[in-house]
């Protein structure tokens, strides 16, 4: 915590270092200096049986440790670890290499973490803020930024991956990279499914901030969405969307939230869609750009 600059930073350097020490060889640690991303674009193929015995590489234990790290602080590896978890039953050599690559990336960037900041121009001791009926920490940064996205049938099961990130005070407070439970038959349906999950999560956090007197409950939440069809369907009545019969309950839920002014949709270009970071493997400059936007530069 830096009181002067008004920042709080969290990382998991110790946990990553210990895990790398237990799994990676000294040579792999040296090679980690050249690993810029946790995952390459080529996908992992499922196997019908396990070809790497537990005694040789405890895949479940390593993936479980990576899940803990991804869920607590390191959201930049959330998608990669989610893909690794899909192959937990029958891991092979390619899956072991992929797991080690994620760990090598984490080891190289082990000092990276989440940084939250406040507006230092407003002091906690300014009691005049209470006289105006405003909480002293209620500043322009106490606004939720919600990003929602989904890929389309990229998994071999043809299910889509949902990506969501909620930002507050310069850092992420909630994120998810989850393979859908059902098969979406269009990109719009996949995006609607993601928007429903994002809306539920964001409304929960908005109510929490309202209870802490840090937000106004009557202010509609803005959902950043890069799919124009999803936005159009959420804003129009169901009678105008006759092709949505198979997901009309979820769509109707979104429409009701829009009518009640609990949420509103705003178009966000794909190059600025932070949730895209959680739906597919990105390489090179684009990955680093999104990572720096979410976690901050190293």
Coordinates of C-alpha atoms in Angstrom, one line a residue, residues 8 113-118 139-145 166-173 274 291-297:
X8 CA -2.8 -0.7 -3.4
X113 CA -0.1 -7.9 -10.1
X114 CA -3.3 -5.8 -9.7
X115 CA -3.0 -2.1 -8.8
X116 CA -5.9 -0.1 -7.5
X117 CA -5.7 3.7 -7.2
X118 CA -7.7 6.5 -5.8
X139 CA -15.0 10.1 -6.5
X140 CA -15.0 9.7 -10.3
X141 CA -13.1 6.4 -10.1
X142 CA -15.7 4.6 -8.1
X143 CA -17.5 3.6 -11.2
X144 CA -17.8 0.0 -12.5
X145 CA -16.6 -0.7 -16.0
X166 CA -15.4 -5.8 -14.2
X167 CA -13.0 -2.9 -13.5
X168 CA -13.0 -0.6 -10.6
X169 CA -10.5 2.1 -9.5
X170 CA -8.1 1.1 -12.2
X171 CA -8.0 -2.7 -11.7
X172 CA -10.2 -5.8 -12.2
X173 CA -12.3 -6.8 -9.2
X274 CA -11.0 -6.0 -22.6
X291 CA -2.7 -7.2 -20.1
X292 CA -1.3 -3.7 -19.5
X293 CA -4.8 -2.2 -19.8
X294 CA -6.2 -4.5 -17.2
X295 CA -3.3 -5.0 -14.8
X296 CA -1.2 -2.0 -15.6
X297 CA 2.3 -1.9 -17.2

